[in-house]
Each structure stands twice: as structure tokens, then as C-alpha cells.
PDB file of C-alpha atoms and ligand atoms in Angstrom:
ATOM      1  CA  UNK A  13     129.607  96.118  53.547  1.00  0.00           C
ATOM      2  CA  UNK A  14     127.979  93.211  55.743  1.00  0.00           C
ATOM      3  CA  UNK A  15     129.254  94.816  58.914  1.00  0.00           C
ATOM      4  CA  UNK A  16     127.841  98.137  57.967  1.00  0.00           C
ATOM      5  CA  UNK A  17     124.156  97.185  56.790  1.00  0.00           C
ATOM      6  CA  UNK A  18     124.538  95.305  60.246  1.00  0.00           C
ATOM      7  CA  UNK A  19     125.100  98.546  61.829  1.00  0.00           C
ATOM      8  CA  UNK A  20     122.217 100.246  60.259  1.00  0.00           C
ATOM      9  CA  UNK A  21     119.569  97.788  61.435  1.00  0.00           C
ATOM     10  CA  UNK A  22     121.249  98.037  64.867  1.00  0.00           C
ATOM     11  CA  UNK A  23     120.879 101.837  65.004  1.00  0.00           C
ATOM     12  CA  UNK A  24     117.229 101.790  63.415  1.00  0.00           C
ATOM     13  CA  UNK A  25     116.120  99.293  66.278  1.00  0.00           C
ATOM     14  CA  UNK A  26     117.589 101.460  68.525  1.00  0.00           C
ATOM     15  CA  UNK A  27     115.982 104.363  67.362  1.00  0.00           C
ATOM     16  CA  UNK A  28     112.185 102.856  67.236  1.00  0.00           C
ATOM     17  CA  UNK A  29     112.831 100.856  70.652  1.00  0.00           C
ATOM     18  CA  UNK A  30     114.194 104.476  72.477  1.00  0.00           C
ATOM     19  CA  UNK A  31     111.544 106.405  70.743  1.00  0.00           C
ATOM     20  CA  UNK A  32     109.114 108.405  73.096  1.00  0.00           C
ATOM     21  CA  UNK A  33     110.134 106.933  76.448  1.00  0.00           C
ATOM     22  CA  UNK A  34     112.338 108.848  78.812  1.00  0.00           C
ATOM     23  CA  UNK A  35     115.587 107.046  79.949  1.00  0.00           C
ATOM     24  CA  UNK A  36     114.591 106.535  83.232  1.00  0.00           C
ATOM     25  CA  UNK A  37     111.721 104.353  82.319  1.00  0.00           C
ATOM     26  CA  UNK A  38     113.911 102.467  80.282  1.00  0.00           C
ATOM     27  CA  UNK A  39     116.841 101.734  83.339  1.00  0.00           C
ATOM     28  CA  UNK A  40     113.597 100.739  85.609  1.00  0.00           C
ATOM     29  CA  UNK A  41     112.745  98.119  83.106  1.00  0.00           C
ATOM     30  CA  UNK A  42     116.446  96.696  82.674  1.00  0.00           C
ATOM     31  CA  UNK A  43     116.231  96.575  86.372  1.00  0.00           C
ATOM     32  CA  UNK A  44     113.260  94.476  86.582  1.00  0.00           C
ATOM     33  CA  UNK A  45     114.183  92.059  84.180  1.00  0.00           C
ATOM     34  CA  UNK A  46     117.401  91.304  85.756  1.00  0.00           C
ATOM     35  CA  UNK A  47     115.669  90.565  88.659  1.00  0.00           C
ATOM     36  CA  UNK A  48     113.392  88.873  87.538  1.00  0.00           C
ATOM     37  CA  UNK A  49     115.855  86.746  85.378  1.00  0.00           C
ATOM     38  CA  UNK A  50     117.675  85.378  88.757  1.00  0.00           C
ATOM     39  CA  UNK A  51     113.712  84.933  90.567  1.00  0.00           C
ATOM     40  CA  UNK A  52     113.705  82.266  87.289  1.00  0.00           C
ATOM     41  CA  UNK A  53     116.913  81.080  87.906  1.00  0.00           C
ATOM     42  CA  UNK A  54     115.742  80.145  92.059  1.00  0.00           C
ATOM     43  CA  UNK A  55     112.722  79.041  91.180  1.00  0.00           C
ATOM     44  CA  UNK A  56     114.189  77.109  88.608  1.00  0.00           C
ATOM     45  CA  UNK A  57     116.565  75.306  90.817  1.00  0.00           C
ATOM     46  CA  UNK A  58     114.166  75.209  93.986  1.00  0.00           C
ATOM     47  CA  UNK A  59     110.811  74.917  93.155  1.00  0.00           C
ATOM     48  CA  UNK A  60     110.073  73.676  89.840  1.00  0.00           C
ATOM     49  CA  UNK A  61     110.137  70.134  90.240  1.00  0.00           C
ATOM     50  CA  UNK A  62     106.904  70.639  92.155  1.00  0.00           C
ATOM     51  CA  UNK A  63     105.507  73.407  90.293  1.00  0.00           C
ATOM     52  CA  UNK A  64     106.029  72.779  86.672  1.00  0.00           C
ATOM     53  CA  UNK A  65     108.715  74.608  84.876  1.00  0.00           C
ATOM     54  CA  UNK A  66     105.717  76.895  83.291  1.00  0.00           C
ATOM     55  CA  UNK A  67     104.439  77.121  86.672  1.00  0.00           C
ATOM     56  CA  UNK A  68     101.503  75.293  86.024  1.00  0.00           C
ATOM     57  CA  UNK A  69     101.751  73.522  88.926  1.00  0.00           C
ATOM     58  CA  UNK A  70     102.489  69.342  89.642  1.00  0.00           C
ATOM     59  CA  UNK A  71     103.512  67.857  92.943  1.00  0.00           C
ATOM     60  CA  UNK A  72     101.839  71.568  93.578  1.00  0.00           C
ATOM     61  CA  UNK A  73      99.755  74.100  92.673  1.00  0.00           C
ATOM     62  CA  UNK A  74      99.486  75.684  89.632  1.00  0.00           C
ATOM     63  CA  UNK A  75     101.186  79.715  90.305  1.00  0.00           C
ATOM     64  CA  UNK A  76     100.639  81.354  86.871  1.00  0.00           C
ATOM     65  CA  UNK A  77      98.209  82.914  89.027  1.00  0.00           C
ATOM     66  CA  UNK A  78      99.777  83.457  92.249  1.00  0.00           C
ATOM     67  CA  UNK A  79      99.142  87.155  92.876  1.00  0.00           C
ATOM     68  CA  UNK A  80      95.783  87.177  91.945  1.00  0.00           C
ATOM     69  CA  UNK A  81      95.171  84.733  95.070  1.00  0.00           C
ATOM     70  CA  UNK A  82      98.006  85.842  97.376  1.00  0.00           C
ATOM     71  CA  UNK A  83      99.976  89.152  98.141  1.00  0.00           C
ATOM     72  CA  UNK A  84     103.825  89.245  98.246  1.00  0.00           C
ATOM     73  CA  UNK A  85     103.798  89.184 101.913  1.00  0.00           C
ATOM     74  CA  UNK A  86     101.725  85.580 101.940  1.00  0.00           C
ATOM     75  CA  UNK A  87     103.718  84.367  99.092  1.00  0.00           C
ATOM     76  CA  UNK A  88     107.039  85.352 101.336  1.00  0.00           C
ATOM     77  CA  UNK A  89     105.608  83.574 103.862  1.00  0.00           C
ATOM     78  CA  UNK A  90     104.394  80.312 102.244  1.00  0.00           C
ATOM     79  CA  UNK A  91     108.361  80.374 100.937  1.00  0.00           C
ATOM     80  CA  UNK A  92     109.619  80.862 104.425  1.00  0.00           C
ATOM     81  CA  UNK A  93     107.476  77.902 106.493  1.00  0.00           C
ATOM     82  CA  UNK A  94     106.706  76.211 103.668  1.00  0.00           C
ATOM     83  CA  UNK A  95     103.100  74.158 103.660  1.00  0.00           C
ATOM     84  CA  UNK A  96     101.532  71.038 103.328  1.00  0.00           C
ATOM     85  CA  UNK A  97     103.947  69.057 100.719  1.00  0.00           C
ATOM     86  CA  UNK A  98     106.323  71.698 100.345  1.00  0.00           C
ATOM     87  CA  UNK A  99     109.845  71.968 102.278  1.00  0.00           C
ATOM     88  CA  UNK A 100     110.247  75.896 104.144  1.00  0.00           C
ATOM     89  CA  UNK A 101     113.158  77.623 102.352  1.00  0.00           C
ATOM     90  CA  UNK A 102     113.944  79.689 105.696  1.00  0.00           C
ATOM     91  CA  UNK A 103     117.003  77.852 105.751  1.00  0.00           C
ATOM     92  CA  UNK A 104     118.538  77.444 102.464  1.00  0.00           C
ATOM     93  CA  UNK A 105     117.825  80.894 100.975  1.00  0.00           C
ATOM     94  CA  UNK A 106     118.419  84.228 101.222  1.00  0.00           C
ATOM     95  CA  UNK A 107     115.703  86.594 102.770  1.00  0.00           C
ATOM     96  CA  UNK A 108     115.953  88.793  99.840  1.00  0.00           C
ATOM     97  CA  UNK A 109     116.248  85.723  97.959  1.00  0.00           C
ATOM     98  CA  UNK A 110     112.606  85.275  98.883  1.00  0.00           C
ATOM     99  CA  UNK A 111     111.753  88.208  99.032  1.00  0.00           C
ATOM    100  CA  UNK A 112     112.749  88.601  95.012  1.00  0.00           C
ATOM    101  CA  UNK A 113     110.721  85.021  94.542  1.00  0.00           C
ATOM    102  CA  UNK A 114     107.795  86.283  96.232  1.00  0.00           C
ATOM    103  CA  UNK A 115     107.704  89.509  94.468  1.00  0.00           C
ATOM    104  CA  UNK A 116     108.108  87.810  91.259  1.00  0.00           C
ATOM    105  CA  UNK A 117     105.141  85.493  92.004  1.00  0.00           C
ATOM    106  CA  UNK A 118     102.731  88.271  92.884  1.00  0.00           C
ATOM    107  CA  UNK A 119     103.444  89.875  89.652  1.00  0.00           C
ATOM    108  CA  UNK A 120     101.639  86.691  88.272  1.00  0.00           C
ATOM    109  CA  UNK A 121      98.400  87.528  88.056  1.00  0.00           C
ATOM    110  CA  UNK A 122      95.375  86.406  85.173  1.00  0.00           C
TER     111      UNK A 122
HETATM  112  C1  HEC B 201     108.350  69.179  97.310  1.00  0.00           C
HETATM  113  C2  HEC B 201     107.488  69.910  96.416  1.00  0.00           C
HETATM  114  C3  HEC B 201     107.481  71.435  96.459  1.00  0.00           C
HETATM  115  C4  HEC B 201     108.547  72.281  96.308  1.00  0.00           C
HETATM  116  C5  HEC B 201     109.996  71.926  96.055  1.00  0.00           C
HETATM  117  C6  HEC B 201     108.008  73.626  96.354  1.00  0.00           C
HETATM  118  N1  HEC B 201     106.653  73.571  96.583  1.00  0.00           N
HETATM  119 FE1  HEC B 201     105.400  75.180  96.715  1.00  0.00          FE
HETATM  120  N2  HEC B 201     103.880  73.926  97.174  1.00  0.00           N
HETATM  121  C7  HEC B 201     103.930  72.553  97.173  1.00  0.00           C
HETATM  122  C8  HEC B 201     102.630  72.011  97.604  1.00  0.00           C
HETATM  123  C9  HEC B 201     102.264  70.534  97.718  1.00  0.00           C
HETATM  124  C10 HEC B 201     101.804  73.147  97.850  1.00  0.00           C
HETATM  125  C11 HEC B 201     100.345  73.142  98.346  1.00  0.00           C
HETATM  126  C12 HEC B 201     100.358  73.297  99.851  1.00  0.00           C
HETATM  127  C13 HEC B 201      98.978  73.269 100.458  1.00  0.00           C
HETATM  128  O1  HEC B 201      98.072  72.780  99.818  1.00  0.00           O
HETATM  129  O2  HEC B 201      98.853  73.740 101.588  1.00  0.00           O
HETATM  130  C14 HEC B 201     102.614  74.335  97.565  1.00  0.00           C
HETATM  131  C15 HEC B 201     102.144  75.622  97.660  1.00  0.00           C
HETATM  132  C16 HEC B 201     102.855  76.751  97.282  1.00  0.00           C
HETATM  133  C17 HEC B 201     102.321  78.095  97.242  1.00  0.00           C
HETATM  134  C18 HEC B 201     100.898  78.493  97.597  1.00  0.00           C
HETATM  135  C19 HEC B 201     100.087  78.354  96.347  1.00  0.00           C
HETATM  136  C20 HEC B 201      98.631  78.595  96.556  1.00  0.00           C
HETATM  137  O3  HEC B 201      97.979  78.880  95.543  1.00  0.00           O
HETATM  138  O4  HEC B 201      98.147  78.478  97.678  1.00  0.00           O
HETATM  139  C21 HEC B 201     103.305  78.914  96.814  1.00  0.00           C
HETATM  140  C22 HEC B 201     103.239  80.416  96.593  1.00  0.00           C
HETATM  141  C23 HEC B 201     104.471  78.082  96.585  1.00  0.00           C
HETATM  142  N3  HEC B 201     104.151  76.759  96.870  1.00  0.00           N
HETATM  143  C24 HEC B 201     105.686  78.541  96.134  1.00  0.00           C
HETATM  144  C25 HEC B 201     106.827  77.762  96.054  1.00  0.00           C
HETATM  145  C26 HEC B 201     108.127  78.295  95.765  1.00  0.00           C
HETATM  146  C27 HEC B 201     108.433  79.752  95.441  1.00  0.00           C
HETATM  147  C28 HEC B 201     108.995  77.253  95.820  1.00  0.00           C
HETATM  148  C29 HEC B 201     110.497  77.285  95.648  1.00  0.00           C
HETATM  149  C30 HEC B 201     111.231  78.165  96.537  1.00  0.00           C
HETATM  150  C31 HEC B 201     108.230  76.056  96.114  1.00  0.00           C
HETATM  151  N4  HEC B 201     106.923  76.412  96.252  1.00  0.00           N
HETATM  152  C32 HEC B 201     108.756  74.769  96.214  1.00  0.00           C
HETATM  153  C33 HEC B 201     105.026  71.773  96.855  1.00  0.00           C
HETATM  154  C34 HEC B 201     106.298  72.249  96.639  1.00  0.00           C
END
């Protein structure tokens, strides 16, 4: 009985989260949110202890706002040779390691 009312809710979710948009909207946005689950997961480990684990900024700047003040290519850059305070990640990550922290940073925008 449980197991079955559980089913029901599971299918009726389904239904009202699938309804009206095509699947190929819906694979683009379990794409994105992968990604941008492991630009967390760097920024996490390499640049939260300056920037506040909301982003709000301590040792550094505040980047809820990033993109509205930067582009992805600036951010990318600022990553790469770092800046006054902060350490260049040239080094120790991945170019599309910054790449996916940069484009997750000019998604930030007000
Ligand atoms: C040791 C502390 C520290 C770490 C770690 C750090 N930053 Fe920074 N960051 C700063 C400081 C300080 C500034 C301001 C530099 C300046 O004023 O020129 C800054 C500036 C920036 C800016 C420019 C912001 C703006 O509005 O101009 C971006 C983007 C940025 N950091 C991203 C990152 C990312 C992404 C990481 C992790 C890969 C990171 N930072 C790690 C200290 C840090």
C-alpha cells in the first residue's frame, strides 16, 4: 500500500514537472546543473575561504554579482593570473576547470 501511494506521487510529479517542455530543454538543464554542481564543488575547495561560502565576498570581493561587472573571458582571466590578494590558479587547475568557474561566475548577475 505505502509503496504504491509512493508511486503515485512519484508519477504525478513527474507528470506536472515534464508537462509542456520538450525533452531537449529538459537534458540542457540536467546538463547545466551538473556543471554547475562541480563549479561549486572548485570554488568550494579553492576560493571560498576568501570569498565567503555565499560568495559574498571576505578576504575578497563580494561575486554574487560577478557577471554583471565582468564577462567570462575577464573572470577566466582574473582565475588564471590571479590579482592583488589572490593566488593565480594557472597552475593548480584545469583550463576547463576555469573555464567552468568562470562561466559559472558570469552567470551571477543582480
Ligand atoms: C587568498 C584569497 C583569495 C582566494 C583563495 C581567491 N581569491 Fe579571488 N580575489 C581575492 C582578492 C583579495 C581579490 C581582489 C583583487 C583586487 O582588488 O585586485 C579577488 C578578486 C577576484 C575576482 C574579481 C572580482 C571583482 O569584482 O573584481 C574574481 C572573479 C575572483 N577573485 C575569483 C576567484 C575565484 C574563482 C577563486 C578560486 C579559484 C578565487 N577568486 C580565490 C582573494 C582571493
Amino acid at each position: 500500500m505505502r509503496v504504491a501511494s509512493y508511486l503515485i506521487v512519484f508519477f504525478l510529479l513527474a507528470a506536472v514537472s515534464g508537462c509542456g517542455s520538450p525533452a531537449a530543454e529538459e537534458q540542457a538543464e540536467v546538463t547545466a546543473s551538473a556543471e554547475d554542481t562541480s563549479a561549486m564543488q572548485l570554488y568550494k575547495k579553492n576560493c571560498m575561504s576568501c570569498h565567503g561560502n555565499d560568495l559574498s565576498g571576505r578576504v575578497g570581493p563580494s561575486l554574487q554579482q560577478a557577471g554583471s561587472r565582468l564577462t567570462e573571458e575577464q573572470i577566466g582571466d582574473i582565475i588564471k593570473a590571479g590579482a592583488r590578494g589572490m593566488p593565480g590558479y594557472e597552475k593548480s587547475l584545469k583550463t576547463e576547470e576555469i573555464s567552468q568557474l568562470a562561466k559559472w561566475l558570469a552567470a551571477k548577475k543582480e
